[in-house]
Structures are given as structure tokens and as C-alpha cells.
Amino acid sequence: MRRWITVAVAAAALGMGGVTAAHAADPPEVTFATSVSDDLGTLQIGARSSAGITNITAHLVSYTSQTEVAEIGTKDFRLFSGTRQDGVWRTKKPLRLPEFGSYRVDVEVTDADGGHVREQSAGDFAYYVVAKFGALTVDRTAIDREHRDVRVEGTLYGRWPNRQVRPLAARQVEINVDYWTQTTVTTDARGHFTASVRLDYAAPVQAVFSMDGGTPPVLYGESEPVQIGVDQIPTRFTSTVSATDVDFGQPVTVKVKVEQKTADGWVPLAGRSGGVLFGPDDAQTDLVGRFTTADDGTFTMDYTPWQGGYFQFAVDTSDDPFLQAGTGTSDTVHVHRASKFTAFTAARSDLGQVHAEGLIDFPDGWTPAWIYVHLQYSPDGVSWATLTTVEASWGGDGNDFAADLDQSAAGYYRAVFDADNNFQSAVSQTVFVPASD
């Protein structure tokens, strides 16, 4: 009996030991160790464990001497984000180290289950002064053709790892125009600097500090860029067209003068190139051509429009940022396509009415949306009066129209189509209709 109990207890113990081993918690893990990027004196460590982190110890080791310069214990850390199962811990106060430089960080963590790990080279700790700039000031926000120099002023500061901010004296500051260094100046005892830069176009101006080998070592910093614009010289177009109403196929000549505004008023803009378009109000789609202005700022072009519209002008100023990219338009030109009557008859019916009918054609390729034909009467063939207006429509052989006219007297009859912005006028042949018997 005693032997059976001993064996049973041993088996149970082995069995329980096996269960415990199978379900043991994972050891804690250090995920990173580094300085806080905008607060270099502060150390942050990432760690996780399903049981929850209870203790953290960091060891800072000098890369130069390979000796430990500081030990930071659990009481020096606070949970910054996340949870104890997976979180980020930061030191409560900035660290104070004897020398500036970079340090290796070794980290030990322990969890609630007693799990422990020491991570060699868990990360790096940067202990430096960081360059900071006060607001950059400029003496002008825009340049013009005669005033391209911009005076720049500012102050360079250093942010120490203990969070103190002090002016940095005798340090070199680069002044960048459009992100390229144009000049370098040195700060005075108060960290102040002044510079002058020259701009040829709109661009951002910025102060930049790069590590210059001074003591203490100071890391890179840059000011907020200040955008400098350009006060452009206005331009204008004045134009005349040879005709504002032309028949289809008839050319139009446009004469244009391009000018720029100066202190003395508007003066010719010579030797400038650009382009001309032509089209209706809703789409300037046809390229008329390119131009270059003469010494008096003028140019002339001939163009045969196929539809009504206006000329649009633009001058190319891509090579001169101080000149405004002006545009202009001409008076509207109406293009009238041909219209003609191909047949017209008028005769008195048995009821005494005059019956008139005919055909109207539009040979230049376009047809009006509505074709209104006026049927007119004249007793003498000189003075005409409209008796009625009818709408012509496609009938297979052309656009036909017809009407019965209540006109009993003898006289002359004809059909008339009025001109509009797109079509010419047309008059049919005249037909004499005698009085009824």
C-alpha cells in the first residue's frame, strides 16, 4: 500500500510538473531603447510581457571607453504609453551625463512571473545640444525687378539635454534660397545673425545650422521657411479686327498691341512672343498662330474663321518672372454662312387665295436649328409687307415651306430669310399674281 501511494504521488508530481512547463509564460522582451527625438535628454524604452513588466533597469555605456556611465532604475521611469503588458516607459526627468555623445543602452526587465532578460545593445542614447531657431524675419515679402535683395535676420539657440535653451554664439548659419545655400554668416554673442540674399524669382528663404565642429557639439536645425513672392509688372493687349461680320470663307485681319505698365505709364512690350487662339465664347479651340511683337509692341495676323468667335491672346513670360502673364481678347467676329432660295412659286387658287411655296438651301454645310421664312407682298414690287411667317423643314429635296395667303389684290410675292449671327440673308425670286377673274 505504501509503495502504491509513493508511486502515485510521484506520478502526480511528474504530471503536474509537465503541465506547468507546457504553460509557462513567455519571457519578457525589450523592443527598443532610444532618446526621445524632440527631447534628447529623455530615455525611452519599449518592453512587453504577458505577465506585465514590473522592473526596468537601463545601463548607459560609453562607446569610447566601453565603461558604464549611468544606471537608471525602475523608480526613475514612468509608463508613458500602452500597458505593462506592452508599453513604452520614459525617464521622469532628463538624464544628466558627464559628457555629450552617443551611448549604448543595455536594458534589464523583469515581469510579474519573475521572468528576467538582459538585452545587450538594446539601442542608442543621443546626448547632444540641438539647434533651434527663433522666427526668421525679412525686410520684404516680395521682390520686384528693381529690388531683389532681401535682408534676413534671426537668432540661433541651442536646446540642451536638460531642456535649457540658450543662444549659440560664434556659430555658422547657412542662409538658403529655394533650399540652396547662398551665403553663410556667423552668430554674435547673443546668437543673432543678419544676412542679405538676392532672389531672381519667388522662393522660400530659410536659415539652416549644420554641425560645424564647435564645442559643445550641436546637432542640425533649421528655421521655418519664409516665402518671398514677386510683384509682377502688369501687361495688357489692345486689338482691332478688320471686320466683325464676314461671310464664310472671308479672312479677318487682327492688329494687336502689347504693353507693360511702368512708372511712366503704359509702354510697348517689344520682342515678346506668345500665341493666338480663335473660337466661340465657350471654347477657344483653334490655334491661329504664334507671334513676336515688334519694337512698337505690335503684331498682325490674318485668319479665316469657320465659325463665329473672338481672338484670344497670351504673352509668354516664362523667362521673366517679373512680368505678368497677361491675356486679352478681341471684339467678336460673326461668320455668316450662305443661304439661298432654290425654288419659289405663287399662284391664285380657285378660292381666290394666293398659294405660295418653295425651297431654301444652306450650301456652306450648316443649317439653322429653326428656319423661319417670311412671305411678303408688294403692290408695286418696291414696298414690301410681311403677310405671314412659316417654318421650313426638310422634305427630302430640300427645306420646303408653303402657305395660303389671304391677299386678293394683284401684286408681287416673294420669300425672305433674315440674316443672323451665323447665316446670310436670302430673297427668293419675285412672282406676279394677277387679280382673280
XYZ file of C-alpha atoms in Angstrom:
437
model
C 0.000 0.000 0.000
C 2.755 2.466 0.937
C 4.597 1.672 -2.319
C 1.440 2.327 -4.393
C 0.907 5.705 -2.724
C 4.558 6.673 -3.257
C 4.363 5.750 -6.926
C 1.033 7.559 -7.320
C 2.357 10.728 -5.665
C 5.484 10.634 -7.818
C 3.401 10.168 -10.958
C 1.115 13.008 -9.945
C 4.111 15.216 -9.256
C 5.591 14.409 -12.652
C 2.257 15.009 -14.300
C 1.788 18.395 -12.601
C 5.366 19.335 -13.466
C 4.662 18.566 -17.106
C 1.564 20.796 -17.158
C 3.436 23.717 -15.577
C 6.232 23.507 -18.114
C 3.805 23.364 -21.027
C 2.040 26.554 -19.936
C 4.994 28.630 -18.664
C 4.701 32.344 -19.533
C 6.905 33.706 -22.313
C 9.940 35.638 -21.056
C 9.786 39.432 -21.153
C 11.060 41.214 -24.286
C 12.799 44.546 -24.841
C 11.597 46.055 -28.134
C 13.730 49.224 -28.286
C 15.709 51.798 -26.332
C 16.410 55.303 -27.600
C 16.340 59.038 -26.939
C 13.079 60.922 -27.418
C 13.621 62.684 -30.747
C 12.461 66.129 -29.616
C 13.761 65.758 -26.049
C 17.189 64.129 -26.281
C 17.842 64.081 -22.529
C 14.912 61.719 -22.017
C 15.413 57.957 -22.368
C 12.515 55.780 -23.556
C 12.306 52.001 -23.516
C 9.794 49.687 -25.105
C 9.091 46.342 -23.422
C 6.390 43.708 -23.245
C 5.392 40.604 -21.314
C 2.076 38.830 -20.974
C 2.594 38.783 -17.208
C 3.286 42.521 -17.070
C 6.595 44.371 -16.676
C 7.460 45.163 -13.041
C 11.093 46.330 -13.146
C 13.290 48.106 -15.674
C 16.970 48.946 -15.367
C 18.945 50.717 -18.082
C 22.742 50.853 -18.313
C 24.368 53.563 -20.426
C 27.760 52.516 -21.774
C 30.251 54.875 -23.409
C 31.167 53.830 -26.938
C 34.559 55.472 -26.456
C 35.669 53.908 -23.167
C 33.289 50.930 -23.083
C 32.529 51.779 -19.470
C 29.158 52.254 -17.832
C 28.433 55.932 -17.133
C 24.917 55.683 -15.672
C 22.404 53.197 -14.288
C 18.721 54.153 -14.379
C 16.389 52.101 -12.212
C 12.660 51.404 -12.109
C 11.941 54.352 -9.805
C 13.308 56.697 -12.498
C 10.810 55.534 -15.148
C 7.118 56.118 -15.717
C 4.768 54.292 -18.057
C 4.367 56.777 -20.918
C 2.042 54.852 -23.258
C 0.496 51.428 -23.657
C 0.182 48.954 -20.812
C 2.559 46.984 -18.586
C 1.947 44.046 -20.912
C 3.148 46.104 -23.915
C 4.209 49.668 -23.279
C 6.716 52.475 -23.531
C 8.487 53.788 -20.431
C 10.228 57.160 -20.249
C 12.511 58.647 -17.625
C 10.677 61.058 -15.347
C 13.368 63.711 -15.745
C 16.066 64.339 -18.325
C 19.279 62.482 -17.613
C 22.449 64.286 -16.577
C 25.602 62.792 -18.095
C 29.183 63.999 -17.758
C 29.833 64.275 -21.498
C 27.981 64.834 -24.746
C 27.906 61.975 -27.201
C 26.176 58.728 -28.132
C 25.801 55.859 -25.667
C 24.956 52.186 -25.913
C 21.876 51.205 -23.930
C 21.737 47.805 -22.230
C 18.362 47.012 -20.660
C 17.204 44.564 -17.975
C 13.493 43.880 -17.476
C 11.601 41.647 -15.034
C 7.946 40.653 -15.214
C 5.335 39.693 -12.605
C 6.107 35.965 -13.054
C 9.752 36.552 -12.201
C 10.841 36.296 -15.815
C 14.017 38.266 -16.437
C 16.008 39.242 -19.505
C 19.056 41.456 -20.138
C 19.215 42.881 -23.648
C 22.699 43.953 -24.700
C 22.753 46.877 -27.170
C 19.001 47.412 -26.991
C 19.503 50.807 -28.615
C 21.397 54.094 -28.607
C 21.038 57.192 -26.469
C 21.952 60.571 -28.056
C 23.102 63.196 -25.596
C 23.623 66.417 -27.548
C 22.624 70.029 -27.891
C 20.061 70.553 -30.672
C 19.960 73.711 -32.803
C 16.748 75.741 -32.658
C 15.846 78.936 -34.496
C 13.659 81.798 -33.462
C 11.284 83.216 -36.058
C 13.092 84.361 -39.187
C 12.346 87.975 -40.177
C 12.764 89.610 -43.596
C 12.569 93.237 -44.696
C 10.297 92.494 -47.649
C 7.791 89.782 -48.514
C 8.038 90.318 -52.274
C 10.742 91.401 -54.722
C 10.394 93.341 -57.952
C 12.634 93.950 -60.944
C 14.497 96.836 -59.264
C 14.519 95.467 -55.694
C 15.727 91.882 -55.475
C 17.802 91.939 -52.267
C 16.203 90.621 -49.088
C 17.617 91.253 -45.614
C 17.284 88.247 -43.305
C 17.573 88.278 -39.504
C 17.211 85.643 -36.831
C 18.601 84.068 -33.676
C 20.168 80.645 -33.253
C 19.539 78.837 -29.983
C 20.661 75.530 -28.535
C 18.389 73.199 -26.605
C 20.480 71.324 -24.042
C 19.537 67.769 -22.960
C 18.354 69.239 -19.641
C 15.830 71.292 -21.677
C 17.571 74.609 -21.147
C 17.534 76.865 -24.210
C 20.416 79.303 -24.691
C 21.729 81.433 -27.565
C 24.537 79.874 -29.570
C 27.370 82.338 -30.179
C 30.087 82.189 -32.857
C 28.253 79.525 -34.873
C 27.890 79.401 -38.631
C 24.418 79.660 -40.121
C 23.636 78.950 -43.774
C 21.013 81.107 -45.492
C 19.227 79.066 -48.137
C 17.238 80.398 -51.079
C 14.966 77.809 -52.648
C 16.759 75.185 -50.490
C 20.228 76.042 -51.847
C 22.827 77.792 -49.725
C 23.500 81.323 -50.975
C 25.547 82.719 -48.072
C 26.912 81.746 -44.648
C 27.064 84.075 -41.629
C 28.310 83.816 -38.035
C 26.165 84.440 -34.956
C 27.142 87.125 -32.448
C 27.341 86.764 -28.658
C 23.543 86.745 -28.445
C 23.150 84.135 -31.163
C 21.862 86.817 -33.539
C 22.692 86.849 -37.246
C 21.991 89.095 -40.218
C 22.399 88.356 -43.915
C 21.410 89.650 -47.323
C 20.373 87.380 -50.183
C 19.408 88.105 -53.771
C 16.377 86.493 -55.418
C 15.549 86.283 -59.099
C 12.154 84.630 -58.666
C 9.651 83.758 -55.959
C 11.287 81.355 -53.485
C 11.423 80.304 -49.814
C 14.224 81.692 -47.632
C 15.439 79.576 -44.711
C 18.204 79.525 -42.085
C 19.998 76.207 -41.558
C 22.546 75.044 -38.996
C 24.759 72.045 -39.756
C 27.217 70.510 -37.325
C 30.270 72.785 -37.513
C 32.735 71.087 -35.164
C 32.271 73.624 -32.386
C 32.053 72.970 -28.658
C 29.684 71.699 -27.443
C 28.671 69.643 -30.464
C 25.291 70.849 -31.744
C 23.008 68.805 -33.962
C 21.317 70.027 -37.152
C 18.446 72.502 -37.027
C 16.514 74.669 -39.463
C 14.128 77.609 -39.273
C 10.647 77.715 -40.683
C 10.940 78.872 -44.327
C 9.683 82.340 -45.253
C 8.106 82.564 -48.702
C 9.173 85.590 -50.749
C 6.862 86.489 -53.645
C 7.221 88.641 -56.745
C 5.473 91.918 -57.532
C 4.840 91.435 -61.238
C 4.551 94.134 -63.889
C 1.026 94.195 -65.410
C 0.638 93.668 -69.153
C -2.272 94.403 -71.455
C -3.499 93.851 -75.019
C -5.430 96.263 -77.237
C -6.729 94.982 -80.551
C -8.756 95.836 -83.644
C -10.273 93.496 -86.216
C -10.792 94.387 -89.868
C -14.472 93.335 -89.687
C -16.860 91.997 -87.096
C -19.219 90.496 -89.721
C -17.792 88.388 -92.533
C -19.114 85.838 -94.980
C -17.949 82.258 -94.636
C -14.521 81.916 -96.274
C -13.619 85.582 -95.898
C -10.377 86.335 -93.975
C -10.121 88.649 -90.976
C -7.075 90.730 -90.049
C -6.384 91.394 -86.383
C -3.889 94.005 -85.238
C -2.706 93.839 -81.629
C -0.549 95.986 -79.358
C 1.060 94.523 -76.225
C 2.124 96.888 -73.432
C 3.593 96.814 -69.946
C 2.853 99.216 -67.131
C 5.710 101.349 -65.797
C 6.067 104.378 -63.581
C 5.744 106.453 -66.767
C 2.526 104.713 -67.832
C 1.876 102.022 -70.430
C 4.798 101.432 -72.815
C 5.248 98.936 -75.705
C 6.436 95.454 -74.851
C 8.892 94.678 -77.643
C 10.357 91.327 -78.657
C 7.851 89.253 -76.717
C 6.389 86.023 -78.109
C 3.041 84.449 -77.462
C 0.101 82.673 -79.045
C -3.304 83.429 -80.531
C -6.452 81.279 -80.441
C -9.859 81.799 -82.042
C -13.238 80.346 -81.205
C -16.721 80.923 -79.804
C -17.400 82.059 -76.253
C -17.457 78.548 -74.833
C -14.301 77.092 -76.397
C -11.269 78.824 -77.895
C -10.151 75.725 -79.747
C -8.419 76.861 -82.943
C -4.747 77.808 -82.921
C -4.277 80.845 -85.095
C -0.509 81.004 -84.625
C 2.470 82.352 -82.726
C 3.629 85.954 -82.646
C 6.620 88.091 -81.697
C 5.994 91.753 -81.016
C 7.806 94.446 -82.999
C 9.672 97.362 -81.444
C 6.388 99.204 -81.036
C 4.842 96.181 -79.269
C 2.519 95.282 -82.155
C 1.822 92.259 -84.323
C -0.690 91.499 -87.103
C -2.312 88.225 -88.125
C -4.718 87.087 -90.854
C -7.157 84.303 -90.180
C -10.142 82.796 -91.973
C -12.610 81.665 -89.298
C -15.008 78.824 -89.994
C -17.347 79.866 -87.200
C -18.059 82.951 -85.149
C -15.948 83.786 -82.132
C -13.161 86.050 -80.958
C -9.385 86.125 -80.881
C -7.666 85.349 -77.597
C -4.076 86.461 -76.966
C -1.497 85.322 -74.404
C 2.070 86.513 -73.947
C 4.769 84.062 -72.833
C 6.539 85.293 -69.689
C 8.113 82.022 -68.549
C 11.598 83.515 -68.914
C 10.757 86.666 -66.929
C 9.168 86.095 -63.505
C 8.794 89.866 -63.044
C 6.388 90.149 -65.986
C 2.736 89.260 -65.534
C 1.395 86.596 -67.877
C -1.288 88.772 -69.442
C -4.140 87.739 -71.734
C -6.525 89.643 -73.957
C -9.473 89.195 -76.309
C -10.731 90.923 -79.445
C -14.210 92.016 -80.454
C -16.483 89.162 -81.516
C -16.426 88.258 -85.203
C -19.643 86.844 -86.700
C -19.275 84.419 -89.601
C -22.298 84.294 -91.914
C -22.809 81.152 -93.976
C -24.681 81.283 -97.250
C -28.418 80.770 -97.640
C -30.452 80.816 -100.876
C -33.899 80.017 -102.213
C -33.732 77.327 -104.903
C -37.442 77.494 -105.780
C -40.433 79.788 -105.231
C -43.914 79.886 -106.768
C -47.091 81.841 -106.034
C -50.458 81.359 -107.739
C -54.095 82.135 -107.060
C -56.292 79.196 -106.174
C -59.880 78.583 -107.224
C -60.966 80.010 -103.844
C -59.222 83.293 -104.562
C -56.360 82.787 -102.140
C -52.741 83.001 -103.171
C -50.817 79.797 -102.534
C -47.039 80.239 -102.114
C -44.396 77.550 -101.696
C -40.696 76.998 -102.230
C -37.355 75.555 -101.170
C -34.464 77.148 -99.255
C -30.927 75.772 -99.121
C -27.793 76.372 -96.981
C -24.820 75.325 -99.119
C -21.975 76.002 -96.655
C -22.604 72.910 -94.569
C -24.631 74.271 -91.648
C -28.410 74.523 -91.288
C -30.212 76.724 -88.742
C -31.999 74.956 -85.923
C -35.207 76.782 -86.930
C -35.731 78.110 -90.453
C -38.248 80.953 -90.494
C -39.362 82.214 -93.910
C -41.286 85.497 -94.312
C -43.817 85.570 -97.175
C -44.184 89.143 -98.401
C -46.482 91.141 -100.718
C -45.940 94.363 -102.668
C -48.398 96.126 -104.940
C -45.596 97.711 -106.934
C -42.563 95.495 -106.339
C -40.898 98.242 -104.287
C -42.566 98.499 -100.888
C -42.976 95.144 -99.184
C -45.082 93.910 -96.244
C -44.912 90.544 -94.498
C -48.171 88.627 -94.711
C -47.125 85.576 -92.657
C -44.079 83.706 -91.387
C -43.732 79.949 -91.780
C -41.123 77.427 -90.732
C -39.316 75.449 -93.407
C -38.285 71.883 -92.711
C -36.508 69.107 -94.526
C -38.745 67.439 -97.063
C -36.381 65.159 -98.936
C -35.367 67.545 -101.748
C -34.548 70.484 -99.512
C -36.077 72.646 -96.812
C -39.582 73.294 -98.076
C -42.277 75.697 -96.966
C -45.819 76.574 -98.085
C -48.747 78.820 -97.077
C -52.155 80.046 -98.306
C -52.250 83.857 -98.266
C -55.401 85.900 -97.777
C -54.487 88.509 -100.380
C -57.000 89.134 -103.182
C -55.382 92.063 -104.939
C -52.966 91.664 -107.778
C -49.327 92.181 -106.867
C -45.909 90.781 -106.292
C -44.992 87.956 -103.926
C -41.655 86.744 -102.577
C -39.971 84.780 -99.730
C -37.358 86.304 -97.416
C -34.911 84.759 -94.910
C -33.365 87.187 -92.405
C -29.675 87.201 -91.633
C -28.463 86.395 -88.096
C -25.082 85.956 -86.455
C -24.434 82.725 -88.358
C -26.259 82.976 -91.698
C -26.608 85.423 -94.567
C -29.982 86.783 -95.642
C -31.707 85.438 -98.769
C -34.528 86.686 -101.023
C -36.396 84.482 -103.493
C -37.382 85.463 -106.969
C -40.438 87.745 -107.254
C -43.659 86.334 -108.698
C -46.521 88.490 -110.001
C -50.008 87.184 -109.271
C -52.880 88.841 -111.167
C -56.283 89.627 -109.677
C -58.918 86.957 -109.646
C -61.384 86.882 -112.576
